[in-house]
Every structure is written in structure tokens, then in C-alpha cells.
mmCIF file of C-alpha atoms and ligand atoms in Angstrom:
data_model
loop_
_atom_site.group_PDB
_atom_site.id
_atom_site.type_symbol
_atom_site.label_atom_id
_atom_site.label_comp_id
_atom_site.label_asym_id
_atom_site.label_seq_id
_atom_site.Cartn_x
_atom_site.Cartn_y
_atom_site.Cartn_z
ATOM 1 C CA MET A 1 -5.471 168.038 -55.702
ATOM 2 C CA THR A 2 -8.995 167.318 -57.027
ATOM 3 C CA THR A 3 -10.598 167.646 -60.099
ATOM 4 C CA MET A 4 -13.901 167.227 -58.684
ATOM 5 C CA SER A 5 -16.020 169.327 -56.434
ATOM 6 C CA THR A 6 -15.605 167.368 -53.157
ATOM 7 C CA THR A 7 -19.593 167.883 -52.731
ATOM 8 C CA SER A 8 -20.367 165.926 -55.801
ATOM 9 C CA THR A 9 -21.986 162.564 -55.209
ATOM 10 C CA THR A 10 -22.208 159.444 -57.169
ATOM 11 C CA THR A 11 -25.748 160.225 -57.930
ATOM 12 C CA SER A 12 -25.226 163.909 -58.542
ATOM 13 C CA HIS A 13 -26.564 165.591 -62.089
ATOM 14 C CA LEU A 14 -23.135 166.851 -63.021
ATOM 15 C CA PRO A 15 -22.453 165.495 -66.425
ATOM 16 C CA PRO A 16 -20.059 162.712 -66.388
ATOM 17 C CA ALA A 17 -16.171 163.567 -65.947
ATOM 18 C CA ALA A 18 -14.080 163.198 -68.650
ATOM 19 C CA ALA A 19 -13.269 159.375 -69.030
ATOM 20 C CA PRO A 20 -9.746 158.632 -66.952
ATOM 21 C CA VAL A 21 -7.043 157.051 -69.669
ATOM 22 C CA ALA A 22 -7.932 153.942 -67.483
ATOM 23 C CA THR A 23 -11.051 153.403 -68.645
ATOM 24 C CA PRO A 24 -11.592 153.930 -72.422
ATOM 25 C CA ALA A 25 -14.596 154.900 -73.094
ATOM 26 C CA LYS A 26 -15.304 152.183 -75.728
ATOM 27 C CA ASP A 27 -15.283 149.347 -73.059
ATOM 28 C CA HIS A 28 -19.081 150.553 -71.706
ATOM 29 C CA PRO A 29 -21.184 151.064 -74.818
ATOM 30 C CA ALA A 30 -23.839 153.189 -73.302
ATOM 31 C CA LYS A 31 -26.233 150.289 -74.655
ATOM 32 C CA ASP A 32 -24.453 147.957 -72.306
ATOM 33 C CA ARG A 33 -25.676 150.245 -69.032
ATOM 34 C CA PRO A 34 -28.459 150.573 -67.229
ATOM 35 C CA ALA A 35 -30.030 153.541 -67.529
ATOM 36 C CA LYS A 36 -30.517 154.233 -63.925
ATOM 37 C CA ASP A 37 -28.214 154.561 -60.727
ATOM 38 C CA ARG A 38 -25.108 154.844 -63.019
ATOM 39 C CA PRO A 39 -22.545 156.825 -60.923
ATOM 40 C CA ALA A 40 -22.033 159.923 -62.658
ATOM 41 C CA LYS A 41 -18.131 159.320 -62.322
ATOM 42 C CA ASN A 42 -16.014 155.870 -62.738
ATOM 43 C CA ARG A 43 -16.494 154.128 -59.529
ATOM 44 C CA ILE A 44 -13.378 152.352 -58.420
ATOM 45 C CA LEU A 45 -13.670 149.223 -56.016
ATOM 46 C CA THR A 46 -11.125 147.254 -53.726
ATOM 47 C CA GLY A 47 -10.232 146.049 -50.461
ATOM 48 C CA ASP A 48 -7.894 144.052 -48.404
ATOM 49 C CA ARG A 49 -8.570 141.494 -45.749
ATOM 50 C CA PRO A 50 -8.452 142.822 -41.799
ATOM 51 C CA THR A 51 -5.605 140.483 -40.858
ATOM 52 C CA GLY A 52 -2.602 142.807 -40.202
ATOM 53 C CA PRO A 53 -0.548 146.036 -41.114
ATOM 54 C CA LEU A 54 -0.847 146.863 -44.888
ATOM 55 C CA HIS A 55 3.034 147.088 -45.619
ATOM 56 C CA LEU A 56 5.477 148.235 -48.153
ATOM 57 C CA GLY A 57 4.170 145.626 -50.990
ATOM 58 C CA HIS A 58 0.597 146.865 -50.369
ATOM 59 C CA TYR A 59 1.784 150.207 -51.014
ATOM 60 C CA PHE A 60 4.043 150.689 -53.747
ATOM 61 C CA GLY A 61 1.638 147.715 -55.635
ATOM 62 C CA THR A 62 -2.352 149.026 -55.078
ATOM 63 C CA LEU A 63 -2.373 151.828 -52.707
ATOM 64 C CA GLN A 64 -1.100 154.499 -54.465
ATOM 65 C CA ASN A 65 -2.733 153.690 -57.443
ATOM 66 C CA ARG A 66 -5.999 153.685 -55.458
ATOM 67 C CA VAL A 67 -5.008 157.254 -54.415
ATOM 68 C CA ARG A 68 -3.649 158.587 -57.861
ATOM 69 C CA LEU A 69 -7.024 157.312 -58.895
ATOM 70 C CA GLN A 70 -9.270 159.121 -56.370
ATOM 71 C CA ASN A 71 -7.061 162.324 -57.267
ATOM 72 C CA GLU A 72 -8.373 162.110 -60.545
ATOM 73 C CA GLY A 73 -11.524 162.469 -59.664
ATOM 74 C CA MET A 74 -12.777 158.747 -59.647
ATOM 75 C CA ASP A 75 -15.208 157.649 -56.767
ATOM 76 C CA LEU A 76 -13.224 155.348 -54.451
ATOM 77 C CA PHE A 77 -15.020 152.277 -52.457
ATOM 78 C CA LEU A 78 -12.675 150.124 -49.913
ATOM 79 C CA VAL A 79 -14.410 146.926 -48.991
ATOM 80 C CA ILE A 80 -12.943 145.749 -45.777
ATOM 81 C CA PRO A 81 -13.786 142.166 -46.143
ATOM 82 C CA ASP A 82 -14.735 140.598 -42.832
ATOM 83 C CA TYR A 83 -16.322 137.613 -43.790
ATOM 84 C CA GLN A 84 -13.361 136.672 -46.531
ATOM 85 C CA VAL A 85 -11.138 136.640 -43.581
ATOM 86 C CA LEU A 86 -12.819 132.940 -42.820
ATOM 87 C CA THR A 87 -11.625 131.649 -45.909
ATOM 88 C CA ASP A 88 -8.567 129.831 -44.699
ATOM 89 C CA ARG A 89 -8.969 130.216 -40.971
ATOM 90 C CA ASP A 90 -11.209 129.215 -38.050
ATOM 91 C CA VAL A 91 -11.710 132.480 -36.254
ATOM 92 C CA ALA A 92 -11.004 136.418 -37.368
ATOM 93 C CA ASP A 93 -8.910 137.614 -34.913
ATOM 94 C CA ARG A 94 -8.663 140.793 -33.247
ATOM 95 C CA LEU A 95 -11.090 141.757 -36.008
ATOM 96 C CA THR A 96 -11.632 145.498 -34.318
ATOM 97 C CA GLU A 97 -7.947 146.298 -34.407
ATOM 98 C CA HIS A 98 -7.645 145.066 -37.755
ATOM 99 C CA VAL A 99 -10.425 146.657 -39.572
ATOM 100 C CA GLU A 100 -9.448 150.141 -37.559
ATOM 101 C CA GLY A 101 -5.832 149.504 -38.625
ATOM 102 C CA LEU A 102 -6.560 149.448 -42.254
ATOM 103 C CA VAL A 103 -8.508 152.601 -42.221
ATOM 104 C CA LEU A 104 -5.524 154.097 -40.138
ATOM 105 C CA ASP A 105 -3.340 152.686 -43.113
ATOM 106 C CA TYR A 106 -5.532 154.408 -45.873
ATOM 107 C CA LEU A 107 -5.799 157.854 -44.263
ATOM 108 C CA ALA A 108 -2.175 157.638 -44.104
ATOM 109 C CA ALA A 109 -1.541 156.577 -47.250
ATOM 110 C CA GLY A 110 -3.672 159.787 -48.500
ATOM 111 C CA VAL A 111 -7.230 158.246 -49.218
ATOM 112 C CA ASP A 112 -9.789 161.158 -48.717
ATOM 113 C CA PRO A 113 -11.565 160.526 -45.808
ATOM 114 C CA SER A 114 -14.657 163.073 -47.352
ATOM 115 C CA ARG A 115 -14.766 161.384 -50.452
ATOM 116 C CA ALA A 116 -14.013 157.482 -50.021
ATOM 117 C CA THR A 117 -16.531 155.354 -49.125
ATOM 118 C CA ILE A 118 -15.201 152.769 -46.724
ATOM 119 C CA PHE A 119 -16.916 149.810 -45.325
ATOM 120 C CA THR A 120 -16.886 146.150 -44.001
ATOM 121 C CA HIS A 121 -18.649 143.571 -45.574
ATOM 122 C CA SER A 122 -20.694 142.227 -42.503
ATOM 123 C CA ALA A 123 -22.242 145.478 -41.923
ATOM 124 C CA VAL A 124 -23.805 145.283 -45.252
ATOM 125 C CA PRO A 125 -26.942 142.877 -45.239
ATOM 126 C CA ALA A 126 -28.012 143.686 -49.147
ATOM 127 C CA LEU A 127 -24.877 143.176 -50.716
ATOM 128 C CA ASN A 128 -24.345 139.592 -48.956
ATOM 129 C CA GLN A 129 -27.720 138.451 -50.475
ATOM 130 C CA LEU A 130 -26.164 139.074 -53.819
ATOM 131 C CA LEU A 131 -24.332 136.024 -53.042
ATOM 132 C CA LEU A 132 -27.195 133.728 -53.569
ATOM 133 C CA PRO A 133 -28.581 134.384 -57.183
ATOM 134 C CA PHE A 134 -25.095 135.467 -57.895
ATOM 135 C CA LEU A 135 -24.169 131.774 -56.894
ATOM 136 C CA SER A 136 -27.011 130.303 -59.437
ATOM 137 C CA LEU A 137 -24.839 131.322 -62.136
ATOM 138 C CA VAL A 138 -21.933 129.664 -61.655
ATOM 139 C CA SER A 139 -21.245 125.731 -61.590
ATOM 140 C CA VAL A 140 -19.258 124.039 -59.098
ATOM 141 C CA ALA A 141 -16.519 122.909 -61.245
ATOM 142 C CA GLU A 142 -15.931 126.555 -62.450
ATOM 143 C CA LEU A 143 -15.696 127.344 -58.162
ATOM 144 C CA GLY A 144 -13.727 124.531 -58.374
ATOM 145 C CA ARG A 145 -11.266 125.254 -61.203
ATOM 146 C CA ASN A 146 -9.848 129.008 -59.831
ATOM 147 C CA PRO A 147 -6.338 128.735 -59.618
ATOM 148 C CA THR A 148 -6.144 131.275 -56.817
ATOM 149 C CA VAL A 149 -8.611 129.239 -54.701
ATOM 150 C CA LYS A 150 -6.605 125.938 -55.477
ATOM 151 C CA ASP A 151 -3.557 127.797 -54.257
ATOM 152 C CA GLU A 152 -5.071 129.015 -51.052
ATOM 153 C CA ILE A 153 -6.317 125.682 -50.174
ATOM 154 C CA ALA A 154 -2.647 124.239 -50.610
ATOM 155 C CA HIS A 155 -1.607 126.702 -48.234
ATOM 156 C CA SER A 156 -4.109 126.698 -46.118
ATOM 157 C CA ARG A 157 -3.285 124.991 -42.339
ATOM 158 C CA GLN A 158 -6.848 124.059 -42.087
ATOM 159 C CA ALA A 159 -7.834 120.162 -42.077
ATOM 160 C CA ALA A 160 -11.104 120.840 -43.981
ATOM 161 C CA VAL A 161 -11.449 123.218 -46.784
ATOM 162 C CA SER A 162 -14.608 125.113 -46.152
ATOM 163 C CA GLY A 163 -17.540 125.909 -48.202
ATOM 164 C CA LEU A 164 -16.429 129.540 -48.235
ATOM 165 C CA MET A 165 -13.133 129.114 -49.526
ATOM 166 C CA PHE A 166 -15.317 127.389 -52.905
ATOM 167 C CA THR A 167 -17.559 130.328 -53.242
ATOM 168 C CA TYR A 168 -15.798 133.598 -51.676
ATOM 169 C CA PRO A 169 -14.675 134.679 -55.301
ATOM 170 C CA ALA A 170 -18.895 134.864 -55.921
ATOM 171 C CA HIS A 171 -19.021 136.900 -52.869
ATOM 172 C CA GLN A 172 -16.363 138.717 -54.500
ATOM 173 C CA ALA A 173 -18.408 139.398 -56.998
ATOM 174 C CA ALA A 174 -20.998 140.681 -55.127
ATOM 175 C CA ASP A 175 -18.409 143.458 -53.547
ATOM 176 C CA ILE A 176 -17.808 144.581 -56.848
ATOM 177 C CA LEU A 177 -20.713 144.589 -58.171
ATOM 178 C CA PHE A 178 -23.405 145.880 -55.721
ATOM 179 C CA CYS A 179 -22.105 149.077 -56.391
ATOM 180 C CA LYS A 180 -21.700 148.682 -59.987
ATOM 181 C CA ALA A 181 -17.700 149.133 -59.806
ATOM 182 C CA ASP A 182 -15.935 150.318 -63.413
ATOM 183 C CA LEU A 183 -12.211 149.579 -62.161
ATOM 184 C CA VAL A 184 -10.903 147.348 -59.961
ATOM 185 C CA PRO A 185 -6.949 147.667 -59.319
ATOM 186 C CA VAL A 186 -5.747 144.597 -57.744
ATOM 187 C CA GLY A 187 -2.833 142.310 -57.807
ATOM 188 C CA LYS A 188 -2.299 139.570 -60.439
ATOM 189 C CA ASP A 189 -3.501 136.844 -58.136
ATOM 190 C CA GLN A 190 -7.062 138.500 -58.570
ATOM 191 C CA GLU A 191 -7.459 138.269 -61.954
ATOM 192 C CA PRO A 192 -9.012 134.882 -61.559
ATOM 193 C CA HIS A 193 -12.198 136.389 -59.090
ATOM 194 C CA LEU A 194 -12.474 139.139 -61.936
ATOM 195 C CA GLU A 195 -12.743 137.119 -64.794
ATOM 196 C CA LEU A 196 -15.607 135.393 -62.511
ATOM 197 C CA THR A 197 -16.959 138.729 -61.615
ATOM 198 C CA ARG A 198 -17.338 139.516 -65.425
ATOM 199 C CA THR A 199 -19.087 136.079 -66.144
ATOM 200 C CA ILE A 200 -21.417 136.508 -63.475
ATOM 201 C CA ALA A 201 -22.138 140.166 -64.081
ATOM 202 C CA ARG A 202 -22.901 139.150 -68.067
ATOM 203 C CA ARG A 203 -24.705 135.673 -67.542
ATOM 204 C CA PHE A 204 -26.981 138.158 -64.813
ATOM 205 C CA ASN A 205 -27.864 140.649 -67.611
ATOM 206 C CA GLU A 206 -27.814 138.129 -70.504
ATOM 207 C CA ARG A 207 -30.761 136.237 -68.053
ATOM 208 C CA TYR A 208 -32.694 138.886 -66.508
ATOM 209 C CA GLY A 209 -31.824 141.945 -68.311
ATOM 210 C CA PRO A 210 -29.425 144.827 -68.003
ATOM 211 C CA VAL A 211 -28.322 145.489 -64.626
ATOM 212 C CA PHE A 212 -24.712 145.284 -63.775
ATOM 213 C CA PRO A 213 -21.928 147.010 -66.239
ATOM 214 C CA GLN A 214 -18.750 144.793 -66.599
ATOM 215 C CA PRO A 215 -15.884 145.856 -64.377
ATOM 216 C CA ARG A 216 -11.744 146.214 -65.676
ATOM 217 C CA THR A 217 -9.129 144.834 -63.727
ATOM 218 C CA LEU A 218 -5.903 147.476 -63.000
ATOM 219 C CA LEU A 219 -2.977 145.510 -62.252
ATOM 220 C CA SER A 220 -0.395 148.281 -60.967
ATOM 221 C CA GLU A 221 3.119 148.451 -63.154
ATOM 222 C CA ALA A 222 5.278 148.576 -59.775
ATOM 223 C CA PRO A 223 7.169 145.445 -60.194
ATOM 224 C CA LEU A 224 6.432 143.207 -57.383
ATOM 225 C CA LEU A 225 8.666 143.990 -54.404
ATOM 226 C CA LEU A 226 9.871 141.006 -52.031
ATOM 227 C CA GLY A 227 10.047 140.522 -48.305
ATOM 228 C CA THR A 228 13.322 140.992 -46.263
ATOM 229 C CA ASP A 229 13.834 137.089 -46.729
ATOM 230 C CA GLY A 230 13.810 137.386 -50.516
ATOM 231 C CA THR A 231 10.286 135.599 -50.549
ATOM 232 C CA LYS A 232 7.026 137.053 -51.325
ATOM 233 C CA MET A 233 6.067 140.030 -49.083
ATOM 234 C CA SER A 234 3.063 138.665 -46.860
ATOM 235 C CA LYS A 235 1.886 139.956 -43.855
ATOM 236 C CA SER A 236 1.610 136.538 -42.267
ATOM 237 C CA ARG A 237 5.281 135.386 -43.150
ATOM 238 C CA GLY A 238 6.833 137.853 -40.587
ATOM 239 C CA ASN A 239 9.027 139.528 -43.587
ATOM 240 C CA SER A 240 7.516 142.566 -44.220
ATOM 241 C CA ILE A 241 8.335 146.459 -43.438
ATOM 242 C CA ALA A 242 4.500 147.557 -42.376
ATOM 243 C CA LEU A 243 4.099 151.223 -43.177
ATOM 244 C CA ARG A 244 3.295 151.825 -39.448
ATOM 245 C CA ALA A 245 6.665 150.447 -38.058
ATOM 246 C CA SER A 246 8.561 153.409 -36.754
ATOM 247 C CA SER A 247 12.005 154.400 -38.426
ATOM 248 C CA ASP A 248 14.140 152.146 -35.732
ATOM 249 C CA ASP A 249 11.754 149.004 -36.694
ATOM 250 C CA THR A 250 12.810 150.263 -39.989
ATOM 251 C CA ALA A 251 16.313 150.225 -39.783
ATOM 252 C CA ARG A 252 16.389 146.676 -37.825
ATOM 253 C CA LEU A 253 14.207 145.033 -40.642
ATOM 254 C CA ILE A 254 16.438 145.982 -43.447
ATOM 255 C CA ARG A 255 19.648 145.174 -41.638
ATOM 256 C CA GLY A 256 18.324 141.761 -41.212
ATOM 257 C CA ALA A 257 17.647 141.202 -44.360
ATOM 258 C CA LYS A 258 19.090 138.958 -46.556
ATOM 259 C CA THR A 259 21.822 140.008 -49.525
ATOM 260 C CA ASP A 260 24.852 138.483 -50.670
ATOM 261 C CA ALA A 261 29.053 138.704 -50.279
ATOM 262 C CA VAL A 262 29.887 140.577 -53.610
ATOM 263 C CA ARG A 263 30.727 144.282 -52.784
ATOM 264 C CA ARG A 264 29.610 145.894 -56.227
ATOM 265 C CA ILE A 265 25.762 146.511 -56.090
ATOM 266 C CA SER A 266 23.946 145.666 -59.329
ATOM 267 C CA TYR A 267 20.367 145.435 -60.446
ATOM 268 C CA ASP A 268 20.126 142.094 -61.701
ATOM 269 C CA PRO A 269 16.113 140.648 -60.292
ATOM 270 C CA GLU A 270 17.533 137.363 -61.954
ATOM 271 C CA GLY A 271 20.438 136.812 -61.008
ATOM 272 C CA ARG A 272 20.509 138.982 -57.458
ATOM 273 C CA PRO A 273 16.867 138.885 -55.938
ATOM 274 C CA GLU A 274 17.580 140.069 -52.451
ATOM 275 C CA VAL A 275 20.277 143.072 -53.458
ATOM 276 C CA SER A 276 18.161 144.119 -56.495
ATOM 277 C CA ASN A 277 15.358 144.001 -54.401
ATOM 278 C CA LEU A 278 16.385 146.214 -51.626
ATOM 279 C CA VAL A 279 17.703 148.259 -54.628
ATOM 280 C CA LEU A 280 14.094 148.826 -56.170
ATOM 281 C CA LEU A 281 12.751 149.841 -52.953
ATOM 282 C CA THR A 282 15.472 152.507 -52.594
ATOM 283 C CA ALA A 283 14.215 153.630 -55.835
ATOM 284 C CA LEU A 284 10.823 153.192 -55.748
ATOM 285 C CA CYS A 285 10.957 155.390 -52.094
ATOM 286 C CA GLN A 286 13.540 158.054 -54.357
ATOM 287 C CA GLY A 287 11.188 158.530 -57.979
ATOM 288 C CA ARG A 288 14.253 157.154 -59.618
ATOM 289 C CA SER A 289 15.513 154.007 -61.866
ATOM 290 C CA PRO A 290 16.930 151.024 -60.283
ATOM 291 C CA TYR A 291 19.651 150.939 -62.350
ATOM 292 C CA GLU A 292 20.659 154.548 -61.420
ATOM 293 C CA VAL A 293 20.476 153.770 -57.910
ATOM 294 C CA ALA A 294 22.791 150.548 -58.436
ATOM 295 C CA ALA A 295 25.545 152.188 -60.176
ATOM 296 C CA GLU A 296 26.024 155.555 -57.214
ATOM 297 C CA LEU A 297 25.870 152.534 -54.667
ATOM 298 C CA GLY A 298 29.034 151.074 -56.814
ATOM 299 C CA ASP A 299 31.299 149.031 -55.229
ATOM 300 C CA GLY A 300 29.851 150.027 -51.007
ATOM 301 C CA GLY A 301 28.530 146.605 -50.655
ATOM 302 C CA ALA A 302 25.310 145.386 -48.690
ATOM 303 C CA ALA A 303 26.104 147.621 -45.589
ATOM 304 C CA ARG A 304 26.128 150.761 -47.498
ATOM 305 C CA LEU A 305 22.693 149.169 -49.558
ATOM 306 C CA LYS A 306 20.963 148.950 -46.387
ATOM 307 C CA ALA A 307 21.911 152.163 -44.966
ATOM 308 C CA VAL A 308 20.659 153.737 -47.982
ATOM 309 C CA ALA A 309 17.441 152.170 -48.266
ATOM 310 C CA THR A 310 16.546 152.566 -44.736
ATOM 311 C CA GLU A 311 17.424 156.326 -45.254
ATOM 312 C CA ALA A 312 15.100 155.945 -47.888
ATOM 313 C CA VAL A 313 12.071 154.652 -46.970
ATOM 314 C CA ASN A 314 12.030 156.569 -43.684
ATOM 315 C CA ALA A 315 12.431 159.754 -45.729
ATOM 316 C CA HIS A 316 9.537 158.532 -47.965
ATOM 317 C CA LEU A 317 7.385 157.330 -45.224
ATOM 318 C CA ALA A 318 8.070 160.033 -42.756
ATOM 319 C CA PRO A 319 5.005 162.226 -43.688
ATOM 320 C CA LEU A 320 3.090 159.278 -44.075
ATOM 321 C CA ARG A 321 3.844 157.632 -40.262
ATOM 322 C CA ALA A 322 2.828 161.195 -39.297
ATOM 323 C CA ARG A 323 -0.734 161.759 -40.615
ATOM 324 C CA ARG A 324 -1.265 158.193 -39.457
ATOM 325 C CA ALA A 325 0.111 159.049 -35.573
ATOM 326 C CA GLU A 326 -2.348 161.905 -36.039
ATOM 327 C CA TYR A 327 -5.287 159.988 -37.093
ATOM 328 C CA ALA A 328 -4.514 156.959 -34.740
ATOM 329 C CA GLN A 329 -5.146 159.633 -31.529
ATOM 330 C CA ASP A 330 -8.484 159.801 -32.508
ATOM 331 C CA LEU A 331 -10.198 156.501 -33.023
ATOM 332 C CA SER A 332 -13.867 157.757 -32.384
ATOM 333 C CA TYR A 333 -13.096 159.528 -35.536
ATOM 334 C CA VAL A 334 -12.075 156.464 -37.555
ATOM 335 C CA ARG A 335 -15.195 155.031 -36.176
ATOM 336 C CA GLY A 336 -17.628 157.654 -37.309
ATOM 337 C CA LEU A 337 -15.941 157.320 -40.641
ATOM 338 C CA LEU A 338 -16.632 153.484 -40.957
ATOM 339 C CA ARG A 339 -19.974 154.065 -39.503
ATOM 340 C CA ALA A 340 -20.758 156.556 -42.407
ATOM 341 C CA GLY A 341 -18.970 154.537 -45.268
ATOM 342 C CA ASN A 342 -21.530 151.169 -43.916
ATOM 343 C CA ALA A 343 -24.190 153.866 -44.424
ATOM 344 C CA ARG A 344 -23.349 154.757 -47.881
ATOM 345 C CA ALA A 345 -22.540 151.328 -48.782
ATOM 346 C CA ASN A 346 -25.894 149.999 -47.379
ATOM 347 C CA GLU A 347 -28.047 152.725 -49.723
ATOM 348 C CA VAL A 348 -26.083 151.348 -52.347
ATOM 349 C CA ALA A 349 -26.828 147.567 -52.462
ATOM 350 C CA GLU A 350 -30.804 148.499 -51.292
ATOM 351 C CA ARG A 351 -30.742 150.020 -54.501
ATOM 352 C CA THR A 352 -28.804 147.167 -56.366
ATOM 353 C CA LEU A 353 -30.695 144.839 -54.664
ATOM 354 C CA ALA A 354 -34.007 146.248 -55.402
ATOM 355 C CA GLU A 355 -32.888 146.149 -59.121
ATOM 356 C CA VAL A 356 -32.199 142.807 -59.074
ATOM 357 C CA ARG A 357 -35.243 141.288 -57.628
ATOM 358 C CA GLU A 358 -37.439 143.331 -59.552
ATOM 359 C CA ALA A 359 -35.295 142.100 -62.671
ATOM 360 C CA MET A 360 -35.669 138.708 -61.046
ATOM 361 C CA GLY A 361 -39.367 139.330 -60.938
ATOM 362 C CA SER A 362 -39.427 138.859 -57.456
ATOM 363 C CA PRO A 363 -42.735 140.490 -55.976
ATOM 364 C CA SER A 364 -41.839 144.093 -54.354
HETATM 365 N N1 LIG B 1 -9.873 138.987 -52.052
HETATM 366 C C1 LIG B 1 -8.580 140.035 -51.781
HETATM 367 C C2 LIG B 1 -7.686 139.774 -51.060
HETATM 368 O O1 LIG B 1 -7.247 138.781 -50.916
HETATM 369 C C3 LIG B 1 -9.713 141.256 -51.081
HETATM 370 C C4 LIG B 1 -11.328 141.968 -51.573
HETATM 371 C C5 LIG B 1 -12.328 140.969 -51.275
HETATM 372 C C6 LIG B 1 -11.158 142.280 -52.660
HETATM 373 N N2 LIG B 1 -13.142 141.632 -51.834
HETATM 374 C C7 LIG B 1 -12.583 142.259 -53.036
HETATM 375 C C8 LIG B 1 -10.258 142.592 -53.536
HETATM 376 C C9 LIG B 1 -13.229 142.929 -54.182
HETATM 377 C C10 LIG B 1 -11.080 143.432 -54.446
HETATM 378 C C11 LIG B 1 -12.394 143.654 -54.768
HETATM 379 O O2 LIG B 1 -6.442 140.463 -51.080
#
């Protein structure tokens, strides 16, 4: 279970927890840290756009990591970036449903509601206000060079690129810096935003005095899972297996997955990406090596591979799905949790904004 008392908060006067291996103390020399308002334990912040249910790619890519760090005693903040949904579309559809669905996915995956802070952008005005001074610290050219933003523009179906598309990485810096996060577990595509966040923190501190720590990126070590069509697993491509999917839906999706005609099963992600992906999925669910799984399947062919993968996914997700279904019975609990998370995020954001205004010489 947990190594920290569940009653301790970030403002607790307990001595700092021993630094987890992920964050060597040398990265945060005490002199670079503001004296006030440092959390007693390392703080993690990450989040997911509320555009649809989380799937197995999210689970093995980042959700498991977050839960592990939480269970090691780190203080977990989860932003549900509702404003960020508007970067590549005109309206944020079915927002309440998607936000509540994300909270359910988090709880299902093992996020501890008594310790984590789950909040939405739009409920935290002081966080949003940080965007303005932050934008003054970056150039238009820097915003325009961001490779992830460029890629999103290339794939966007919008007729025109909005100002939010260019500036959302600076807004994401506010997500991370308002709570002075130490560690941000994300996929590789988020690295440019983390780079910008560190730049903003450094420039702010140089210009106005030390307020922000330098957050570190924590990249997942799990290899990338593909969707059932052999391309990147994505909420919007209809090729993903949602955490909340039923066993029957899971079976149907895996039965329809692309494979090849070679009977002998092998793990060769380069040469046989689709077959290897099902082998990998089975291995991740069973906590084994994909080579071992492939060897065991031998000449079983795609039908056997699919049967084994389905069984492995459904067995691994069964407790998680049961937990999700239980929480889904009580949406008023989920809403209360969000209200509490928003209240906590507001407190933290107001404290940080007060420090920022003081550092900048704004009259109090
Ligand atoms: N950009 C992230 C995504 O598309 C979501 C996100 C918003 C985020 N704010 C964040 C991730 C802060 C980590 C930290 O998935």
C-alpha cells in the first residue's frame, strides 16, 4: 500500500520523504528552490484531454506509472485540460460525460481518491492567469517551432489554426508550474511542451527571482502499443480497446485486429508489427516477456493468438472494470471528488499567483 500517512498533505510539516529513485535530489539543489510552499513530498502532475475514454495504450503507457508513483508516496495532481480540447476543434463535445468518464478511468486504474487532486482547467482561474506573464517570456518564433504543435496543425481538420493552438504549450506550462510539479509522466510527444515549461520557469526566475522549480519529464518505459489496425492507438481512430469496454467488446475488437497469414507466432515488432502487437499486449497483461509468449504460441496461428490475447486482457482488466462499474453507480461521488479537487487546485494556484504577483512587483 502506501508509504506515506494518508493524512499528510503537501503543506504538512513532516520531513521530506526520501527522494524516490525517479527524482535524484541533485536535480533540485536547495538554493534553486523557493523557501516557501515547497511540498513535503515530490509532486507529480499530468493529465488527459477529455475527448473520450482512456484505452490500453494510456494504461500501459502512463496510467500504471502514475499509480505506481502515487503508491510510492508522491503527491499526484491530475489536470483534466478542458480548455485544451479546443486546440484542434471548434467545440468541446459532451464535456461533462468525458470529464466524469476520465475520473472513473483514473479510479479504476488505482488512483486513490483520498490522496490525488483531480481538477479541470476551467475551474481554476488563478492557473489560467499565469498564462499572461508566461506568454511574455516566450517568442512567437519559439511557439511556432514546436514540433508537436506542427504535427497537430498538419492533422487538424479545422479550416484555420487558432491562437490557442500556438499558445497552448505555454498554458500547459501553467498547468505544471502552478503546483510546482517536480515530475511529469507523459508520452514522448509531450517533450517539447516540457522543454518550454522548463524555459519559462528558468526565465521567470532569472527575471523576477526564484519562484518555480524545474520539472522533469518521466517517459514511460513500456513499448508503444498499436491499435487493432496496426497504426498508433488513438481515441479518435476507432482502433483502441477502452479500459471500460466489456469482455465481449474486447473479444470482438481483438478478433477484428489485423494480423498476417504466417502460422508461426513470433515477436518481431519491425517485421511483423500487427502480430507482435498482440503478443506484446498479452505479455504486458501477464507481466511476462513477449518472446516467451510468442514461443509458447508456437505454430498456433492468428486465431490462437487472438484467443490468448483476449483472455489475457479480460483477465487483467477484470478487477479494474469491476471497480469502474462500482464507482459509475455513484456519479454524485465522482462530482464531489472533482469539486474537492478543484477547491484544492484553486488554493494552490492562488498561493502561486500571489507569489508571482509579488515577484513581479504588482501592488498587493
Ligand atoms: N497535452 C496533453 C495531451 O494532449 C494533456 C495535458 C494538458 C498535459 N496539460 C498537461 C499533460 C500537463 C501533462 C502535463 O495528452
